């Protein structure tokens, strides 16, 4: 079984500041990890994925995440926040490369202060 | 690429009525997933199909919920009878093999 914990249901940063959204996972097998973003009244859009290749993964919109096995973490970062980054962010895990569904964290609402 | 298409976008119904949500996955994708999103419980996987066959329906909350996938391009999620606690946003997603999931824009269900 696998699970995801996202620390902080709300994160507020100033425009131009570093964005750091935290995700810790639990998995009995090597995990595949994902970050999705959800804008109001829309579905989830894939930001980036880790599938056992490079531990530092670059995604869309300037986001990246680093897989750290020793810390069971997959934190999402962006060097400089933009107003358009305001959204809900979800971390998700899948057990390896199977065709199972993803297990999602509760989500983190990112607020960008002008 | 039309993406995953869900209908309707919004559904308002009275308690006890039957509700049918529809999903058209991305052409060529062989896995289809139904999720429910609520403030209290977040995103929950209800059921998923592989090659039109239901693989895991352990997330379906009650016998009032049923899902079908009669062919590779169409799936339905039915609630009969509906209850106010079923109010949520229901998402359909599809994928190919072990690729990431692609989500539709969801159906917002309100049961009064």
XYZ file of C-alpha atoms in Angstrom:
226
model
C 0.000 0.000 0.000
C 1.126 3.530 -0.616
C 0.238 6.915 0.814
C 1.157 10.578 0.483
C 1.316 13.323 3.080
C 1.382 16.952 2.054
C 2.494 19.274 4.829
C 0.476 22.476 4.969
C -2.987 22.753 3.487
C -2.259 26.412 2.634
C 1.030 28.051 1.689
C 1.356 31.782 1.092
C 4.344 33.382 -0.617
C 5.067 36.788 -2.107
C 5.332 37.232 -5.847
C 8.955 36.606 -6.836
C 9.714 34.515 -3.744
C 10.695 30.861 -3.593
C 7.871 28.336 -3.658
C 8.317 25.150 -1.603
C 5.500 22.619 -1.326
C 6.248 19.558 0.772
C 5.358 15.957 0.012
C 6.332 12.793 1.833
C 5.388 9.366 0.587
C 5.096 5.840 1.856
C 5.388 2.900 -0.494
C 6.245 -0.758 -0.099
C 7.796 -0.858 -3.562
C 9.830 1.686 -5.532
C 7.345 4.465 -6.198
C 6.407 6.552 -9.175
C 5.685 10.080 -7.940
C 3.739 12.899 -9.516
C 2.773 16.506 -8.939
C -0.476 17.805 -10.368
C -1.939 21.320 -10.371
C -5.630 22.167 -10.275
C -6.998 25.569 -11.217
C -10.536 26.542 -10.119
C -13.284 24.582 -11.838
C -10.813 22.540 -13.839
C -9.371 19.066 -13.795
C -5.881 18.131 -12.667
C -2.956 18.887 -14.924
C 0.354 17.051 -14.720
C 3.278 19.240 -13.615
C 6.001 16.610 -13.460
C 6.708 12.969 -12.729
C 9.442 10.824 -11.207
C 9.768 7.306 -12.608
C 13.087 6.055 -11.183
C 15.350 7.897 -13.598
C 16.957 11.222 -12.623
C 16.197 12.232 -9.050
C 15.807 15.915 -9.967
C 12.811 16.281 -12.204
C 11.925 19.396 -14.156
C 8.339 20.113 -15.059
C 6.224 22.731 -16.722
C 5.876 26.382 -15.668
C 9.348 26.445 -14.068
C 8.574 23.874 -11.362
C 10.914 21.094 -10.321
C 10.999 18.385 -7.672
C 13.714 16.250 -6.142
C 13.233 12.629 -5.155
C 15.045 11.848 -1.893
C 14.732 8.206 -0.982
C 16.459 8.610 2.399
C 13.874 11.204 3.404
C 10.951 9.612 1.491
C 10.276 13.071 0.129
C 9.369 14.622 -3.202
C 9.119 18.355 -2.520
C 8.028 20.752 -5.262
C 9.919 24.010 -5.780
C 9.945 27.052 -8.017
C 12.600 29.772 -7.677
C 10.312 32.733 -8.287
C 6.559 32.707 -7.755
C 4.198 34.282 -10.252
C 0.625 35.364 -9.664
C -0.527 32.749 -12.161
C 0.882 29.985 -9.910
C -1.994 30.424 -7.460
C -3.790 27.065 -7.497
C -4.212 23.769 -5.663
C -1.263 21.380 -5.889
C -1.471 17.641 -5.397
C 1.286 15.116 -4.828
C 0.485 11.550 -5.888
C 2.116 8.132 -5.723
C 1.741 4.939 -7.691
C 3.373 1.647 -6.814
C 5.994 1.216 -9.497
C 5.132 1.131 -13.151
C 1.833 -0.649 -12.914
C -1.492 0.443 -14.305
C -3.031 1.085 -10.894
C -4.660 4.368 -9.968
C -2.775 7.131 -8.219
C -3.058 7.782 -4.483
C -3.278 11.528 -3.892
C -2.358 13.737 -0.986
C -4.911 16.162 0.462
C -3.539 19.023 -1.587
C -1.853 22.344 -0.823
C -3.499 25.625 -1.738
C -0.807 28.027 -2.948
C -1.556 31.712 -2.397
C 0.569 34.358 -4.093
C 0.717 37.754 -2.382
C 1.340 40.752 -4.665
C -6.065 15.953 -28.877
C -9.517 16.510 -27.392
C -8.526 15.308 -23.934
C -10.807 13.423 -21.560
C -14.376 14.601 -22.024
C -16.897 14.455 -19.209
C -20.584 15.279 -19.254
C -22.471 16.975 -17.850
C -20.258 19.675 -16.264
C -22.880 20.350 -13.639
C -25.719 18.184 -12.345
C -28.294 19.188 -9.771
C -30.769 16.557 -8.690
C -33.069 15.679 -5.854
C -32.392 12.985 -3.314
C -33.576 9.595 -4.528
C -33.093 10.314 -8.212
C -30.783 8.360 -10.488
C -27.677 10.165 -11.703
C -25.498 9.108 -14.636
C -22.102 10.654 -15.272
C -20.365 10.097 -18.580
C -16.766 9.957 -19.709
C -14.987 9.684 -23.033
C -11.300 8.827 -22.525
C -8.470 9.901 -24.771
C -8.384 7.749 -27.883
C -5.864 4.922 -27.541
C -5.701 5.008 -23.766
C -6.378 1.611 -22.215
C -6.916 2.532 -18.554
C -9.791 4.592 -17.175
C -10.250 5.879 -13.649
C -13.140 7.447 -11.728
C -12.260 9.754 -8.821
C -14.412 11.719 -6.391
C -13.221 15.015 -4.877
C -14.652 16.540 -1.704
C -13.317 19.077 0.753
C -13.400 16.585 3.592
C -11.867 13.530 1.901
C -9.859 15.001 -0.964
C -9.424 12.885 -4.099
C -10.616 9.302 -3.750
C -10.216 6.590 -6.366
C -13.581 4.937 -6.854
C -12.880 2.380 -9.572
C -10.578 1.785 -12.503
C -10.708 -0.222 -15.695
C -7.982 -1.818 -17.799
C -8.916 -2.683 -21.380
C -12.582 -2.104 -20.462
C -12.458 -4.602 -17.578
C -13.021 -3.374 -13.996
C -9.860 -4.092 -12.031
C -10.446 -2.574 -8.618
C -13.765 -1.221 -7.372
C -12.856 -1.249 -3.700
C -13.232 2.512 -3.572
C -16.877 2.470 -4.589
C -18.607 3.671 -1.447
C -21.827 1.686 -1.604
C -23.937 -0.554 -3.785
C -25.755 2.576 -4.904
C -22.703 3.293 -7.053
C -21.999 1.364 -10.239
C -19.672 1.908 -13.187
C -19.534 0.415 -16.654
C -17.217 0.589 -19.606
C -19.026 -0.998 -22.571
C -16.252 -0.077 -25.015
C -12.875 1.619 -25.158
C -14.332 5.066 -25.796
C -17.070 5.373 -23.188
C -17.700 4.880 -19.488
C -20.506 5.722 -17.092
C -20.735 6.162 -13.354
C -24.253 5.738 -12.013
C -25.658 6.571 -8.588
C -29.066 5.143 -7.779
C -30.617 6.376 -5.573
C -28.626 9.541 -4.998
C -28.192 11.104 -1.536
C -27.051 14.577 -0.431
C -23.736 13.140 0.831
C -22.934 12.129 -2.757
C -22.493 15.810 -3.616
C -18.946 16.189 -4.916
C -16.907 16.730 -8.053
C -16.442 13.495 -9.973
C -13.401 13.189 -12.226
C -12.666 10.736 -14.969
C -9.058 10.133 -16.013
C -7.396 7.944 -18.610
C -3.890 6.716 -19.303
C -1.886 4.455 -21.570
C -0.022 1.618 -19.862
C 1.855 3.221 -16.961
C 1.888 6.762 -18.293
C 0.559 9.635 -16.160
C -3.187 10.100 -15.806
C -4.963 12.693 -17.917
C -7.989 14.190 -16.198
C -11.246 15.557 -17.518
C -12.703 18.806 -16.186
C -15.054 16.953 -13.865
C -18.772 16.839 -13.155
C -19.968 18.882 -10.197
C -22.861 16.946 -8.640
C -25.254 18.560 -6.191
C -27.923 16.404 -4.561
C -30.579 18.344 -2.670
